[in-house]
mmCIF file of C-alpha atoms in Angstrom:
data_model
loop_
_atom_site.group_PDB
_atom_site.id
_atom_site.type_symbol
_atom_site.label_atom_id
_atom_site.label_comp_id
_atom_site.label_asym_id
_atom_site.label_seq_id
_atom_site.Cartn_x
_atom_site.Cartn_y
_atom_site.Cartn_z
ATOM 1 C CA MET A 1 11.168 -3.903 9.416
ATOM 2 C CA ALA A 2 12.039 -7.571 9.818
ATOM 3 C CA LYS A 3 9.160 -9.996 10.151
ATOM 4 C CA GLN A 4 10.476 -11.025 13.532
ATOM 5 C CA ASN A 5 9.629 -7.509 14.768
ATOM 6 C CA GLN A 6 6.156 -7.393 13.243
ATOM 7 C CA LYS A 7 3.320 -8.365 15.536
ATOM 8 C CA ILE A 8 -0.075 -9.773 14.577
ATOM 9 C CA LEU A 9 -3.138 -10.175 16.800
ATOM 10 C CA LEU A 10 -5.767 -12.745 15.755
ATOM 11 C CA VAL A 11 -9.279 -12.356 17.189
ATOM 12 C CA ASP A 12 -11.768 -15.120 16.344
ATOM 13 C CA ASP A 13 -14.163 -17.316 18.315
ATOM 14 C CA GLU A 14 -13.251 -20.447 16.334
ATOM 15 C CA PRO A 15 -10.283 -22.221 18.006
ATOM 16 C CA ASP A 16 -9.422 -24.179 14.841
ATOM 17 C CA ILE A 17 -9.018 -20.962 12.841
ATOM 18 C CA LEU A 18 -6.876 -19.352 15.540
ATOM 19 C CA GLU A 19 -4.625 -22.408 15.694
ATOM 20 C CA LEU A 20 -4.329 -22.700 11.903
ATOM 21 C CA LEU A 21 -3.542 -19.030 11.309
ATOM 22 C CA LYS A 22 -1.187 -18.742 14.279
ATOM 23 C CA TYR A 23 0.781 -21.739 13.024
ATOM 24 C CA ASN A 24 1.119 -20.381 9.482
ATOM 25 C CA LEU A 25 1.943 -16.801 10.509
ATOM 26 C CA SER A 26 4.433 -17.883 13.185
ATOM 27 C CA LYS A 27 6.143 -20.116 10.632
ATOM 28 C CA GLU A 28 6.413 -17.054 8.380
ATOM 29 C CA GLY A 29 8.321 -15.226 11.141
ATOM 30 C CA TYR A 30 5.629 -13.028 12.679
ATOM 31 C CA GLU A 31 5.051 -12.676 16.427
ATOM 32 C CA VAL A 32 1.446 -13.760 16.970
ATOM 33 C CA LYS A 33 -1.035 -13.528 19.840
ATOM 34 C CA THR A 34 -4.661 -14.666 19.840
ATOM 35 C CA ALA A 35 -7.967 -13.818 21.508
ATOM 36 C CA SER A 36 -11.262 -15.705 21.376
ATOM 37 C CA ASP A 37 -13.584 -12.695 21.633
ATOM 38 C CA GLY A 38 -13.610 -8.965 20.977
ATOM 39 C CA ILE A 39 -13.457 -7.828 24.602
ATOM 40 C CA LYS A 40 -10.374 -9.961 25.258
ATOM 41 C CA GLY A 41 -8.944 -8.802 21.930
ATOM 42 C CA VAL A 42 -9.085 -5.139 22.949
ATOM 43 C CA GLU A 43 -7.460 -5.956 26.295
ATOM 44 C CA ILE A 44 -4.588 -7.883 24.679
ATOM 45 C CA ALA A 45 -4.116 -5.281 21.929
ATOM 46 C CA LYS A 46 -3.514 -2.487 24.451
ATOM 47 C CA GLY A 47 -0.502 -4.310 25.871
ATOM 48 C CA PHE A 48 0.712 -6.080 22.728
ATOM 49 C CA ILE A 49 0.407 -3.104 20.294
ATOM 50 C CA PRO A 50 0.204 -5.217 17.113
ATOM 51 C CA ASP A 51 1.167 -3.975 13.658
ATOM 52 C CA LEU A 52 -1.760 -5.936 12.201
ATOM 53 C CA ILE A 53 -5.081 -7.005 13.707
ATOM 54 C CA ILE A 54 -7.114 -9.791 12.085
ATOM 55 C CA LEU A 55 -10.720 -9.686 13.277
ATOM 56 C CA ASP A 56 -13.658 -11.989 12.820
ATOM 57 C CA ILE A 57 -16.890 -9.979 12.432
ATOM 58 C CA MET A 58 -19.408 -12.341 14.045
ATOM 59 C CA MET A 59 -18.243 -13.084 17.593
ATOM 60 C CA PRO A 60 -19.965 -13.560 20.957
ATOM 61 C CA LYS A 61 -19.885 -10.750 23.545
ATOM 62 C CA GLN A 62 -18.750 -8.132 21.002
ATOM 63 C CA ASP A 63 -18.597 -8.141 17.202
ATOM 64 C CA GLY A 64 -15.532 -7.310 15.149
ATOM 65 C CA VAL A 65 -16.699 -3.900 13.949
ATOM 66 C CA GLU A 66 -17.265 -2.643 17.512
ATOM 67 C CA THR A 67 -13.982 -4.232 18.573
ATOM 68 C CA CYS A 68 -12.203 -2.364 15.779
ATOM 69 C CA ARG A 69 -13.861 0.916 16.817
ATOM 70 C CA GLN A 70 -12.623 0.505 20.381
ATOM 71 C CA MET A 71 -9.116 -0.379 19.237
ATOM 72 C CA ARG A 72 -8.972 2.674 16.963
ATOM 73 C CA GLU A 73 -9.645 4.871 19.997
ATOM 74 C CA VAL A 74 -6.342 3.732 21.521
ATOM 75 C CA PRO A 75 -3.686 6.146 20.152
ATOM 76 C CA GLU A 76 -1.047 3.404 19.863
ATOM 77 C CA LEU A 77 -3.424 1.292 17.740
ATOM 78 C CA ALA A 78 -4.779 4.032 15.486
ATOM 79 C CA ASN A 79 -2.402 3.153 12.641
ATOM 80 C CA ALA A 80 -2.417 -0.644 12.933
ATOM 81 C CA PHE A 81 -3.506 -2.547 9.842
ATOM 82 C CA VAL A 82 -6.885 -4.256 10.169
ATOM 83 C CA ILE A 83 -8.108 -7.242 8.170
ATOM 84 C CA PHE A 84 -11.637 -8.526 8.728
ATOM 85 C CA LEU A 85 -12.406 -12.227 8.362
ATOM 86 C CA THR A 86 -16.031 -13.235 8.028
ATOM 87 C CA ALA A 87 -18.404 -15.916 6.843
ATOM 88 C CA ARG A 88 -20.812 -13.143 5.851
ATOM 89 C CA SER A 89 -20.782 -11.726 2.339
ATOM 90 C CA GLU A 90 -23.543 -9.111 2.636
ATOM 91 C CA GLU A 91 -22.587 -5.722 1.236
ATOM 92 C CA TYR A 92 -23.550 -3.861 4.415
ATOM 93 C CA SER A 93 -21.063 -5.909 6.462
ATOM 94 C CA GLU A 94 -18.306 -5.054 3.999
ATOM 95 C CA VAL A 95 -19.273 -1.379 3.983
ATOM 96 C CA ALA A 96 -19.245 -1.273 7.804
ATOM 97 C CA ALA A 97 -15.796 -2.887 7.852
ATOM 98 C CA PHE A 98 -14.211 -0.459 5.393
ATOM 99 C CA ASP A 99 -15.966 2.520 6.960
ATOM 100 C CA MET A 100 -14.208 1.546 10.170
ATOM 101 C CA GLY A 101 -10.857 1.805 8.362
ATOM 102 C CA ALA A 102 -10.239 -1.801 7.335
ATOM 103 C CA ASP A 103 -7.306 -2.533 5.035
ATOM 104 C CA ASP A 104 -8.794 -5.772 3.702
ATOM 105 C CA TYR A 105 -11.918 -7.926 3.985
ATOM 106 C CA ILE A 106 -11.646 -11.665 3.492
ATOM 107 C CA THR A 107 -14.521 -14.150 3.445
ATOM 108 C CA LYS A 108 -14.275 -17.614 4.963
ATOM 109 C CA PRO A 109 -13.291 -20.369 4.363
ATOM 110 C CA ILE A 110 -9.763 -19.068 4.711
ATOM 111 C CA LYS A 111 -6.849 -20.235 2.586
ATOM 112 C CA PRO A 112 -3.858 -19.764 4.911
ATOM 113 C CA ARG A 113 -1.233 -19.453 2.170
ATOM 114 C CA ALA A 114 -3.290 -16.852 0.322
ATOM 115 C CA LEU A 115 -3.836 -14.911 3.543
ATOM 116 C CA VAL A 116 -0.122 -14.969 4.379
ATOM 117 C CA SER A 117 0.645 -13.725 0.862
ATOM 118 C CA ARG A 118 -1.758 -10.800 1.263
ATOM 119 C CA ILE A 119 -0.304 -9.918 4.647
ATOM 120 C CA ASN A 120 3.239 -9.976 3.266
ATOM 121 C CA ALA A 121 2.144 -7.703 0.408
ATOM 122 C CA LEU A 122 0.501 -5.314 2.878
ATOM 123 C CA PHE A 123 3.710 -4.946 4.881
ATOM 124 C CA ARG A 124 5.818 -4.595 1.707
ATOM 125 C CA ARG A 125 3.650 -1.701 0.492
ATOM 126 C CA GLU A 126 3.938 -0.032 3.889
ATOM 127 C CA SER A 127 7.719 -0.417 3.887
ATOM 128 C CA LYS A 128 7.933 1.140 0.426
ATOM 129 C CA LYS A 129 5.748 4.083 1.477
ATOM 130 C CA LYS A 130 7.912 4.739 4.533
ATOM 131 C CA LYS A 131 11.035 4.938 2.379
ATOM 132 C CA GLU A 132 9.296 7.571 0.260
ATOM 133 C CA SER A 133 7.999 9.490 3.282
ATOM 134 C CA HIS A 134 8.324 13.226 3.683
ATOM 135 C CA LYS A 135 6.352 16.184 4.952
ATOM 136 C CA VAL A 136 3.762 18.035 2.928
ATOM 137 C CA GLU A 137 3.340 21.640 4.054
ATOM 138 C CA LEU A 138 0.494 23.621 2.514
ATOM 139 C CA GLY A 139 -0.644 26.813 4.186
ATOM 140 C CA ASP A 140 -0.969 26.163 7.909
ATOM 141 C CA LEU A 141 -1.343 22.410 7.348
ATOM 142 C CA ILE A 142 1.598 20.057 7.938
ATOM 143 C CA ILE A 143 1.171 16.398 6.985
ATOM 144 C CA ASP A 144 4.057 14.187 8.112
ATOM 145 C CA ARG A 145 4.007 10.703 6.563
ATOM 146 C CA SER A 146 6.919 9.425 8.674
ATOM 147 C CA SER A 147 5.065 9.950 11.958
ATOM 148 C CA TYR A 148 1.456 9.847 10.713
ATOM 149 C CA THR A 149 0.779 13.266 12.200
ATOM 150 C CA VAL A 150 -1.290 16.170 10.914
ATOM 151 C CA ILE A 151 -0.832 19.656 12.364
ATOM 152 C CA SER A 152 -3.181 22.521 11.555
ATOM 153 C CA GLY A 153 -1.827 25.755 12.993
ATOM 154 C CA GLU A 154 -0.881 24.659 16.523
ATOM 155 C CA GLU A 155 -3.434 21.842 16.704
ATOM 156 C CA LYS A 156 -2.398 18.211 16.316
ATOM 157 C CA ILE A 157 -5.070 16.145 14.560
ATOM 158 C CA ASN A 158 -5.271 12.366 14.893
ATOM 159 C CA LEU A 159 -6.401 10.487 11.794
ATOM 160 C CA PRO A 160 -6.763 6.707 11.385
ATOM 161 C CA LYS A 161 -4.398 5.155 8.834
ATOM 162 C CA LYS A 162 -6.684 5.160 5.782
ATOM 163 C CA GLU A 163 -7.963 8.690 6.410
ATOM 164 C CA PHE A 164 -4.361 9.870 6.766
ATOM 165 C CA GLU A 165 -3.251 8.092 3.583
ATOM 166 C CA LEU A 166 -6.125 9.666 1.646
ATOM 167 C CA LEU A 167 -5.313 13.172 2.877
ATOM 168 C CA TYR A 168 -1.589 12.716 2.280
ATOM 169 C CA PHE A 169 -2.099 11.434 -1.256
ATOM 170 C CA LEU A 170 -4.388 14.319 -2.236
ATOM 171 C CA ALA A 171 -2.105 16.891 -0.578
ATOM 172 C CA GLN A 172 0.876 15.593 -2.553
ATOM 173 C CA ASN A 173 -1.004 16.521 -5.707
ATOM 174 C CA PRO A 174 -2.734 19.854 -4.938
ATOM 175 C CA GLY A 175 -5.221 20.937 -7.600
ATOM 176 C CA LYS A 176 -5.250 17.575 -9.364
ATOM 177 C CA VAL A 177 -8.625 15.827 -9.535
ATOM 178 C CA PHE A 178 -8.757 12.108 -8.743
ATOM 179 C CA SER A 179 -11.700 9.841 -9.419
ATOM 180 C CA ARG A 180 -12.967 7.487 -6.737
ATOM 181 C CA ASP A 181 -11.474 4.536 -8.625
ATOM 182 C CA GLU A 182 -8.053 6.211 -8.732
ATOM 183 C CA LEU A 183 -8.204 6.906 -5.006
ATOM 184 C CA LEU A 184 -9.270 3.334 -4.275
ATOM 185 C CA GLN A 185 -6.344 1.951 -6.287
ATOM 186 C CA ASN A 186 -3.778 4.265 -4.692
ATOM 187 C CA ILE A 187 -4.974 4.013 -1.082
ATOM 188 C CA TRP A 188 -6.434 0.505 -0.792
ATOM 189 C CA GLY A 189 -4.481 -1.186 -3.607
ATOM 190 C CA THR A 190 -5.528 -3.164 -6.657
ATOM 191 C CA ASP A 191 -5.766 -6.514 -4.875
ATOM 192 C CA VAL A 192 -8.499 -5.415 -2.458
ATOM 193 C CA TYR A 193 -12.086 -4.933 -3.602
ATOM 194 C CA VAL A 194 -13.546 -1.847 -1.937
ATOM 195 C CA LEU A 195 -16.833 -0.122 -2.674
ATOM 196 C CA ALA A 196 -16.624 3.407 -4.131
ATOM 197 C CA ARG A 197 -18.775 4.817 -1.325
ATOM 198 C CA THR A 198 -15.932 4.020 1.071
ATOM 199 C CA VAL A 199 -13.985 6.917 -0.455
ATOM 200 C CA ASP A 200 -16.913 9.280 0.170
ATOM 201 C CA VAL A 201 -17.156 8.185 3.804
ATOM 202 C CA HIS A 202 -13.430 8.691 4.409
ATOM 203 C CA ILE A 203 -13.447 12.101 2.706
ATOM 204 C CA ARG A 204 -16.341 13.163 4.944
ATOM 205 C CA LYS A 205 -14.469 12.014 8.060
ATOM 206 C CA VAL A 206 -11.282 13.852 7.023
ATOM 207 C CA ARG A 207 -13.246 17.052 6.403
ATOM 208 C CA GLU A 208 -14.863 16.786 9.825
ATOM 209 C CA LYS A 209 -11.417 16.710 11.422
ATOM 210 C CA ILE A 210 -9.336 19.176 9.373
ATOM 211 C CA GLY A 211 -12.090 21.491 8.142
ATOM 212 C CA GLU A 212 -14.026 21.915 4.908
ATOM 213 C CA GLY A 213 -11.574 24.186 3.104
ATOM 214 C CA TYR A 214 -8.985 21.672 1.937
ATOM 215 C CA ILE A 215 -10.674 18.919 -0.072
ATOM 216 C CA SER A 216 -13.055 19.942 -2.843
ATOM 217 C CA THR A 217 -15.638 17.790 -4.603
ATOM 218 C CA VAL A 218 -15.614 17.987 -8.389
ATOM 219 C CA LYS A 219 -19.137 16.918 -9.251
ATOM 220 C CA GLY A 220 -19.311 13.827 -11.429
ATOM 221 C CA VAL A 221 -15.526 13.386 -11.372
ATOM 222 C CA GLY A 222 -14.016 13.000 -7.912
ATOM 223 C CA TYR A 223 -11.983 14.966 -5.371
ATOM 224 C CA LYS A 224 -9.010 17.319 -5.225
ATOM 225 C CA PHE A 225 -6.902 19.068 -2.599
ATOM 226 C CA ASP A 226 -7.626 22.772 -2.955
ATOM 227 C CA MET A 227 -5.987 25.600 -1.001
ATOM 228 C CA ASN A 228 -8.368 28.280 -2.343
#
């Protein structure tokens, strides 16, 4: 996908940050729209359908985590990348962001060139994954990476991007046990620091949606996809 076709929505209550990031991302070739609060961000996102959403956490009217939750409920936005920007460095804020399906978490002050580099890398990884896409069919479960769909029997199950990637990765390697660190590296990448508990939260959410019989916990080691 050419950059000219990739759309980014910036949501932040600081006008200087919006202007700075919009300038740098537009110069890079991305189509960019902005919103100054979470409520407006959700409204714009529904019509714009961005490929990437960059959200400040602390905003008036509605914080970034709640804004992300509302956006994820829109089917067309379920698989958009999400990067959180924040001046807060507390662990609980980071945990809340990744539990909501964030792809990255960046603390302010922002270095525009570094941010652009991380965004470019994010889209490159996605492009590479799409070229390698295919269906995984195990029992009555069909996992289609090209369309981000999961079908169990005759039921279509909607999973946010990170939950889908986790399920797809495990299903590609049935019976093989992966540690939390290995799953973090393969799903979130080596350039993003994510807490190990994030894996546990995503596994729990996947199990709630597809059932308990597919992903097994290997105590003290990690997780595996198990058809038994």
